[in-house]
CSV table of C-alpha atoms in Angstrom, one decimal:
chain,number,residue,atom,x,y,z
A,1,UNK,CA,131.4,73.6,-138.0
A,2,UNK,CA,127.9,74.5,-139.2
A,3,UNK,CA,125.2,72.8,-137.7
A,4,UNK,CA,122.8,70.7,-140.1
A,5,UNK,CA,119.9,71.9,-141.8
A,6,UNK,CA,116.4,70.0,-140.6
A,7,UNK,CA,114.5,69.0,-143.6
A,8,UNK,CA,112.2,65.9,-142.9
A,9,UNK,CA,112.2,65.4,-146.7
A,10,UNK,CA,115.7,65.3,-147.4
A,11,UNK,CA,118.0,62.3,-148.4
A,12,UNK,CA,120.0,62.9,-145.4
A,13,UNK,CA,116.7,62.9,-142.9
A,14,UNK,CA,115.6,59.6,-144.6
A,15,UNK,CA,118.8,57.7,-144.3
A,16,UNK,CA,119.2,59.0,-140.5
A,17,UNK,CA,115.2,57.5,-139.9
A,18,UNK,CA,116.2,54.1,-142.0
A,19,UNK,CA,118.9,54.2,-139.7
A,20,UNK,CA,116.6,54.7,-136.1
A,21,UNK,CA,114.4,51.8,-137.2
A,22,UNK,CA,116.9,49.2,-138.1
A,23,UNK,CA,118.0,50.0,-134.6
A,24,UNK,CA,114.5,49.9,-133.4
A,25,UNK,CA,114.0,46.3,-134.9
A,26,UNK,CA,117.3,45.1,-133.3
A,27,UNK,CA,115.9,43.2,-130.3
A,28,UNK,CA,113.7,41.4,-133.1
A,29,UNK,CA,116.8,40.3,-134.9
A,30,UNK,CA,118.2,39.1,-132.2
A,31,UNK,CA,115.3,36.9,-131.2
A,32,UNK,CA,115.4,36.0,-134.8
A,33,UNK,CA,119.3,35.0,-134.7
A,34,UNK,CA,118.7,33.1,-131.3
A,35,UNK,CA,121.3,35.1,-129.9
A,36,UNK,CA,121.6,37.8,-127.5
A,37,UNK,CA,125.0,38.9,-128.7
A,38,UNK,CA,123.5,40.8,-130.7
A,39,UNK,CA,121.9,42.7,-128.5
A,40,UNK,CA,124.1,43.6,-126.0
A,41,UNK,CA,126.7,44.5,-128.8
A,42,UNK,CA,124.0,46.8,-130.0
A,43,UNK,CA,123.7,48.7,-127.0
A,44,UNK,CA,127.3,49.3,-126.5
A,45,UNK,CA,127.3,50.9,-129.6
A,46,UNK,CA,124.2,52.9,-128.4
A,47,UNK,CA,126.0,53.6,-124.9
A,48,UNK,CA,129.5,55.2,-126.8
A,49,UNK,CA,127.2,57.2,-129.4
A,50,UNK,CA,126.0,59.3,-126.5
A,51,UNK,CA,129.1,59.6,-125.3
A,52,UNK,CA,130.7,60.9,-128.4
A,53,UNK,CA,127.6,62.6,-128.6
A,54,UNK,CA,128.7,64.6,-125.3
A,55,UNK,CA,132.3,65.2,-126.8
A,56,UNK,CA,131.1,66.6,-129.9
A,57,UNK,CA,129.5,69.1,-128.4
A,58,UNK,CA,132.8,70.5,-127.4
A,59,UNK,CA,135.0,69.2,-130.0
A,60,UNK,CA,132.9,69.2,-133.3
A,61,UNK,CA,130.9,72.8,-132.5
A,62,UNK,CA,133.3,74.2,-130.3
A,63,UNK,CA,136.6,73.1,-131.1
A,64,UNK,CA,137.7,72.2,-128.0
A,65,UNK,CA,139.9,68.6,-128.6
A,66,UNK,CA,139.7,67.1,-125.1
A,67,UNK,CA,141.6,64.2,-123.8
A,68,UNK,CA,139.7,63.4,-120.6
A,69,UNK,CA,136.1,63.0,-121.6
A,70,UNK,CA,136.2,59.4,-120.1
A,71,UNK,CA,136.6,60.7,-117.0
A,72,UNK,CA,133.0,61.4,-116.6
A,73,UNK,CA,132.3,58.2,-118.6
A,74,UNK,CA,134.0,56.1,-115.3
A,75,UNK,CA,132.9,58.7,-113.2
A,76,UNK,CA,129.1,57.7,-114.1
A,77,UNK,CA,130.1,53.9,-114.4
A,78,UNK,CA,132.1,54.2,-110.7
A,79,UNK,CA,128.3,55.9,-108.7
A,80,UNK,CA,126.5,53.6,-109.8
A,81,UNK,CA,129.0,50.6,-108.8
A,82,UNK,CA,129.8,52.5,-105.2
A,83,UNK,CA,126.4,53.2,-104.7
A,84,UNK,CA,125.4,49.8,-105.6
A,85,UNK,CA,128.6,48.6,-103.1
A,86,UNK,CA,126.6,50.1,-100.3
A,87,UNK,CA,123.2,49.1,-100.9
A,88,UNK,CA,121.5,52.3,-103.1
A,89,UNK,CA,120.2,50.9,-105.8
A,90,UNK,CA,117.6,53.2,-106.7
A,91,UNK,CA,118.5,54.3,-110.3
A,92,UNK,CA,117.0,57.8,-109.9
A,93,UNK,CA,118.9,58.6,-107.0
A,94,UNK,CA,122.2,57.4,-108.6
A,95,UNK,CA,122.2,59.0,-111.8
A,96,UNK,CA,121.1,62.5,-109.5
A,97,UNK,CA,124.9,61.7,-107.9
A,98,UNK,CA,126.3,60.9,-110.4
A,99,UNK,CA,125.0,64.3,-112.6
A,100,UNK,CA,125.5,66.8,-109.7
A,101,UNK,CA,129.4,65.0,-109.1
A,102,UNK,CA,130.0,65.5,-112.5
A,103,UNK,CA,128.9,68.9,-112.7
A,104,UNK,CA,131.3,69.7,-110.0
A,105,UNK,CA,134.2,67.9,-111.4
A,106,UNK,CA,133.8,69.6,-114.7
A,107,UNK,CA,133.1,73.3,-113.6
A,108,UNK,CA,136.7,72.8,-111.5
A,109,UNK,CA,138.5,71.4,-114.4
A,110,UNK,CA,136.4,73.3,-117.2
A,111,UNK,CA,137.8,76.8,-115.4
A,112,UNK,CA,141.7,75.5,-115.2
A,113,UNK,CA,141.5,74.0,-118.7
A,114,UNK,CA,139.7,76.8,-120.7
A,115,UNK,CA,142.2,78.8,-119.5
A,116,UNK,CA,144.9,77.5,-122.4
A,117,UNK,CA,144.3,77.2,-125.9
A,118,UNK,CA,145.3,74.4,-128.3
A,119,UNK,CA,147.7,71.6,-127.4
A,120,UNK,CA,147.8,73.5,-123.7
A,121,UNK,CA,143.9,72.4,-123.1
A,122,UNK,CA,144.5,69.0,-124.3
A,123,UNK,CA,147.5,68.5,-122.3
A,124,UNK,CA,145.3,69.5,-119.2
A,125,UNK,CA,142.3,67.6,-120.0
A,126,UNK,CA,145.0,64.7,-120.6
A,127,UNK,CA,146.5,65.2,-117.1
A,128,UNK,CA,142.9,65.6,-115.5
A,129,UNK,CA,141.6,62.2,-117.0
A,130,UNK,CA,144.9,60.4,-115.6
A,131,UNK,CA,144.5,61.6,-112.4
A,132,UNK,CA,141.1,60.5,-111.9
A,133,UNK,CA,142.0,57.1,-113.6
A,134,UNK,CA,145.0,56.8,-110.8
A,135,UNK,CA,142.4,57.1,-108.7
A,136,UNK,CA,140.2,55.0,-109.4
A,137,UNK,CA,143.0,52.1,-109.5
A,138,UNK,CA,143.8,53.3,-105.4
A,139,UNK,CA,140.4,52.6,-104.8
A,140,UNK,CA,141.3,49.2,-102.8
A,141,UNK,CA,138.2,49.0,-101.2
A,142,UNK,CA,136.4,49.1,-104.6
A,143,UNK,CA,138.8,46.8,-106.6
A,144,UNK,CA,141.5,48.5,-107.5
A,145,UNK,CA,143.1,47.8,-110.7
A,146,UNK,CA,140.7,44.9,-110.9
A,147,UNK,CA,137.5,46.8,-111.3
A,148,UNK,CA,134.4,47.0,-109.3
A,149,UNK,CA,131.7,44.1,-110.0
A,150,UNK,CA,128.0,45.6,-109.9
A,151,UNK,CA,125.8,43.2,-107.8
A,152,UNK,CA,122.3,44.9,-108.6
A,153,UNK,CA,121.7,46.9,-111.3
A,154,UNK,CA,120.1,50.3,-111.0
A,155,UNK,CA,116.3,50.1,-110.1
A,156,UNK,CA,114.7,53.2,-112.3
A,157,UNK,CA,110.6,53.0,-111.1
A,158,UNK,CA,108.2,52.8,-112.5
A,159,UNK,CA,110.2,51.3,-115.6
A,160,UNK,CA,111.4,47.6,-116.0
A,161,UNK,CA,114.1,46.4,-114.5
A,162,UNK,CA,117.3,47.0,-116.1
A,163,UNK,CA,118.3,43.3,-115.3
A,164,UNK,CA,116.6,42.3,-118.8
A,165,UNK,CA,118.5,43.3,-121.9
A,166,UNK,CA,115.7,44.3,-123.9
A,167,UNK,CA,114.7,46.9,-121.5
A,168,UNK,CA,118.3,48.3,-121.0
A,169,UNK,CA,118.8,48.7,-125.1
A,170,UNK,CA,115.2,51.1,-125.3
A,171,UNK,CA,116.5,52.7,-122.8
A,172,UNK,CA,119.9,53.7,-124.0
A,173,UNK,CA,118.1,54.0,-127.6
A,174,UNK,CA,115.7,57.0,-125.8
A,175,UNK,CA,118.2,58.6,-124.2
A,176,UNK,CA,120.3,58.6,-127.6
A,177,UNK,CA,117.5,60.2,-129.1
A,178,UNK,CA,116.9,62.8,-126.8
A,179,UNK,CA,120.6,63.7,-126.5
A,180,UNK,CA,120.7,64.0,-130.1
A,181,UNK,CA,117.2,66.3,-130.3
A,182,UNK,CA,118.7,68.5,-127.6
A,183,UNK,CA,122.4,68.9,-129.1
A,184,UNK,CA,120.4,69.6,-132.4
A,185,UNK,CA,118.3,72.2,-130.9
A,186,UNK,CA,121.7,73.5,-128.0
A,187,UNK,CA,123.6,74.1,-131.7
A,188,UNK,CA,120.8,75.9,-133.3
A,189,UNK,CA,120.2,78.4,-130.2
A,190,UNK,CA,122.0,81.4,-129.9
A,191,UNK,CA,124.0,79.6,-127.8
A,192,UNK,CA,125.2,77.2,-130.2
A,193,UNK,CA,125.5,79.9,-132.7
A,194,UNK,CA,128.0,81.7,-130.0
A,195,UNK,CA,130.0,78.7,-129.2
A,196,UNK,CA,130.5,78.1,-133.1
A,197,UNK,CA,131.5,82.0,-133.8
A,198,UNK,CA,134.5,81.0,-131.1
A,199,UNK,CA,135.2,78.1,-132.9
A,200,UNK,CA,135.5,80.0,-136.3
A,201,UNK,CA,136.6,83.2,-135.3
A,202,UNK,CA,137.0,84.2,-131.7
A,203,UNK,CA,138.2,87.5,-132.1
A,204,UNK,CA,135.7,88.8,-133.5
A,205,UNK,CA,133.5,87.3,-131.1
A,206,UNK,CA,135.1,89.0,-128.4
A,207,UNK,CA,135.4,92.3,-130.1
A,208,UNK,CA,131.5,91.6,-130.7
A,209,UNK,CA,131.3,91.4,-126.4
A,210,UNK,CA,130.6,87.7,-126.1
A,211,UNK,CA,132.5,86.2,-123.2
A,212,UNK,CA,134.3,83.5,-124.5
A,213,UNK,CA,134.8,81.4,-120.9
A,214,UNK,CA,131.2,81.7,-120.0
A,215,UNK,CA,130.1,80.0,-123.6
A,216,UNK,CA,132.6,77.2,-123.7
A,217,UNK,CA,132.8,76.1,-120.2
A,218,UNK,CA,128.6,75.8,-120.3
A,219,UNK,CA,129.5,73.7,-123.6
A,220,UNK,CA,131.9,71.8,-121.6
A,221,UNK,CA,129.7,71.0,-118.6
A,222,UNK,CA,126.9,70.2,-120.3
A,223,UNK,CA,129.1,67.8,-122.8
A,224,UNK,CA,130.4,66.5,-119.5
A,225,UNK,CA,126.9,65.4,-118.3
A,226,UNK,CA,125.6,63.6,-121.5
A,227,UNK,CA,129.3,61.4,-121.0
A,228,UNK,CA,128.3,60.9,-117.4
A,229,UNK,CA,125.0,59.4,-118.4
A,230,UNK,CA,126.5,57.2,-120.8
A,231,UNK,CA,128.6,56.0,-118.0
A,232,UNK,CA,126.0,55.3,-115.7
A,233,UNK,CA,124.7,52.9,-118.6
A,234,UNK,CA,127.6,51.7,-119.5
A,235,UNK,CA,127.7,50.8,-115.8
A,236,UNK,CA,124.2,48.7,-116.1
A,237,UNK,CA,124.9,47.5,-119.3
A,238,UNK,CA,128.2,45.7,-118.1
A,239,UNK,CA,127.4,45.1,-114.4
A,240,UNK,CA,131.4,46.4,-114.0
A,241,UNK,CA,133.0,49.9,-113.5
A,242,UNK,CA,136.5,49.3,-114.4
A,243,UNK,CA,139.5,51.8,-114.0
A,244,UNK,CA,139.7,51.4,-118.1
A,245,UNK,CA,137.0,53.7,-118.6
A,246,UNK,CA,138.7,56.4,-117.2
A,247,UNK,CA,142.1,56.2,-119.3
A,248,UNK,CA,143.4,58.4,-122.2
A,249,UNK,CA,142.9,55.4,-124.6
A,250,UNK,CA,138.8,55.5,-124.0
A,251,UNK,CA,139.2,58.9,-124.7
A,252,UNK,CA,141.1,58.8,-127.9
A,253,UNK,CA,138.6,56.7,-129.1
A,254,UNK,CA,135.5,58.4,-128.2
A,255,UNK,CA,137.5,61.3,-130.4
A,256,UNK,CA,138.0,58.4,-133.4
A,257,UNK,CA,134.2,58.1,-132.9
A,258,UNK,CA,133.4,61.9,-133.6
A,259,UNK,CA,135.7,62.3,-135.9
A,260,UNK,CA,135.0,59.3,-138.1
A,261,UNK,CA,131.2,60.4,-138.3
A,262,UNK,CA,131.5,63.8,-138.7
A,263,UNK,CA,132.8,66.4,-136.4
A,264,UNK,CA,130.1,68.7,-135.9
A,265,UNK,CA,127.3,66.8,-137.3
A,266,UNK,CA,124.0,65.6,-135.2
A,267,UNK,CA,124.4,61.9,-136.4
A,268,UNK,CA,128.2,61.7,-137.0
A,269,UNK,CA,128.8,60.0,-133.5
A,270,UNK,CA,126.3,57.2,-133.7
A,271,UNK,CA,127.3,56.6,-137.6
A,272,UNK,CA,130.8,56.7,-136.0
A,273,UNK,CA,130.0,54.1,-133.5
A,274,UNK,CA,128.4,52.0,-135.1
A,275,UNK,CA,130.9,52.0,-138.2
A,276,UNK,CA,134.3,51.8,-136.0
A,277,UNK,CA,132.7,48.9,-133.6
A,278,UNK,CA,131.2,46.7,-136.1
A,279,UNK,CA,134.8,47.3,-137.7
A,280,UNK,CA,136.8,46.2,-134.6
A,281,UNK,CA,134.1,43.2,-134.1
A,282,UNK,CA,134.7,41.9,-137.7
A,283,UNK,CA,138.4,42.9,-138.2
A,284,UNK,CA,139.4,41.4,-134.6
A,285,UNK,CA,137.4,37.9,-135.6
A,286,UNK,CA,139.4,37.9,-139.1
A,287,UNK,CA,143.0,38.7,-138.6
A,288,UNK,CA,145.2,39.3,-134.7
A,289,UNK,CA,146.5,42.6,-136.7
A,290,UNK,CA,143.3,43.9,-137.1
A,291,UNK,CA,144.4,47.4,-136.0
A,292,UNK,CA,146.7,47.1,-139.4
A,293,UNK,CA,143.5,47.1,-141.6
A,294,UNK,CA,141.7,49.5,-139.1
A,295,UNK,CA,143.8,52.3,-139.7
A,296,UNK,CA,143.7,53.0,-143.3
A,297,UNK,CA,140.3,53.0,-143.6
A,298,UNK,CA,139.9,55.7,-141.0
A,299,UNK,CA,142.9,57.6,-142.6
A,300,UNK,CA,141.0,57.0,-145.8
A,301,UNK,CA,137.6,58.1,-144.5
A,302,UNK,CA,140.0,61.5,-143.0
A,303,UNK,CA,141.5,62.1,-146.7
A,304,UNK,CA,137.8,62.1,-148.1
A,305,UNK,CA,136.5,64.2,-146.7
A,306,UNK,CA,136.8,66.7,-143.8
A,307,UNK,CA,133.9,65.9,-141.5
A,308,UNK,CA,133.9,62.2,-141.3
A,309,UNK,CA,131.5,59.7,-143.2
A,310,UNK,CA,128.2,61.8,-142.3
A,311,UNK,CA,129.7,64.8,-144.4
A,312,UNK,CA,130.1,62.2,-147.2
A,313,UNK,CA,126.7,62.2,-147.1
A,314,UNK,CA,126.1,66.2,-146.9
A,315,UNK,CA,128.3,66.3,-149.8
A,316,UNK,CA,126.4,63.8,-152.1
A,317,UNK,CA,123.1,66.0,-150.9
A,318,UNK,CA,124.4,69.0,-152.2
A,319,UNK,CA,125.8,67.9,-155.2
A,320,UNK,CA,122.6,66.0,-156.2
């Protein structure tokens, strides 16, 4: 619930640099490894850390445990696949769709859901993120059930094209960044500081004369635009919107993500990622029942502690 302390000389600020430059040098492993697996497994892990990114902002700082965040995931994936479909290719122009779409989607949904509290607001989220998913399956014209094919990825001038797979992972990696920068500084504003008295307290917050809809449904918007982003890359990175990325299951485990690295932590999501998709990868390659193994570890991870493997590492800090 309280945002991290910034202290370029700390253990924790030197394990989350080690960890930006491993990432950095990726692309050179891959090269190395002569395969370009690698790589594009790499940047799918990049592509769902800014999406659980996005949720945490709502969930981690501001409590709010939403079912429907892949909504804006697909809804970012689908622009860019529609817009492709009829000949706009110009990345600019379909990311400024897809941002103001999303925007509008989750100011509608973000009044009607913040409305309830507790296992109301997830069941509303829930039913929100189905009805867009049914949606996108009557979409005939754009595949259906079976998915959309992208014929041209999205053309972002004056950078590379997006077609080579080097140039999509920086990108992704940048973007991951500056997500992470801004929901660093967002939680350390007085805005942050607000949306975190709700979660702890929100009484007093009120009797204190801090609107409480005004607060969370900016959090929510704004955590609905970083998932729409990762969507429109997930879109690139895949060449395919698919009616999947819409569904409760990609939403529950965007939530696994968050709370696996720590729930209200800046680098809990991408140590999420990266820990729970390396473990499907290797768990899936072993053993059909991988999901058997899976699940107590992360029930493990839960009983440890609190918030996620990232607070294992805030606890080691202040202990040593």
């Amino acid at each position: 619930m309280f945002p991290e302390s910034l202290s370029w000389r700390s253990p924790r600020a030197l394990l989350a640099c080690t960890i930006f430059l491993l990432m950095l040098l990726v692309p050179l492993f891959a090269q190395w490894a002569g395969s370009s697996f690698y790589l594009g497994f790499a940047t799918r892990i990049v592509v769902f850390a800014i999406a659980a990114s996005g949720l945490n902002l709502v969930l981690g700082y501001g409590g709010m445990v939403s079912l429907g965040h892949a909504l804006y995931v697909g809804l970012g994936a689908y622009v860019v696949g529609i817009a492709a479909f009829h000949g706009l290719t110009n990345g600019w122009a379909q990311l400024a769709i897809a941002l103001a779409l999303a925007a509008g989607v989750a100011a509608v949904t973000g009044l009607v859901s913040l409305r309830t509290r507790g296992i109301g607001f997830i069941m509303i989220t829930l039913a929100f993120g189905q009805m867009f998913y049914f949606l996108a399956v009557s979409l005939k014209q754009y595949g259906g059930d079976d998915g959309l094919p992208l014929d041209t990825r999205s053309q972002l001038a004056p950078l590379p094209t997006l077609d080579g797979k080097v140039t999509l992972y920086y990108l992704a990696l940048a973007v991951l960044f500056a997500v992470m920068l801004l929901v660093w500084r967002a939680v350390h504003s007085r805005f942050g500081m607000v949306l975190r008295g709700f979660h702890a307290n929100g009484r007093r917050m009120l009797a204190a004369g801090h609107p409480r809809l005004r607060y969370q449904l900016t959090a929510y918007v704004l955590s609905a635009l970083v998932c729409t982003l990762a969507g429109v890359l997930q879109g690139n990175l895949t060449a395919f919107a698919s009616p999947s990325y819409l569904s409760w299951q990609a939403s529950g485990e965007l939530i696994l993500i968050v709370v696996l690295g720590g729930m209200g932590t800046v680098m809990g999501p991408l140590v999420g990622a990266v820990v729970l998709l390396v473990l499907e990868e290797a768990l899936s390659g072993w053993t059909q029942h991988w999901m058997a193994i899976l699940g107590p570890l992360i029930l493990l991870v839960a009983l440890v502690s609190r918030r996620g493997i990232w607070g294992v590492v805030t606890q080691w800090e202040k202990r040593a």
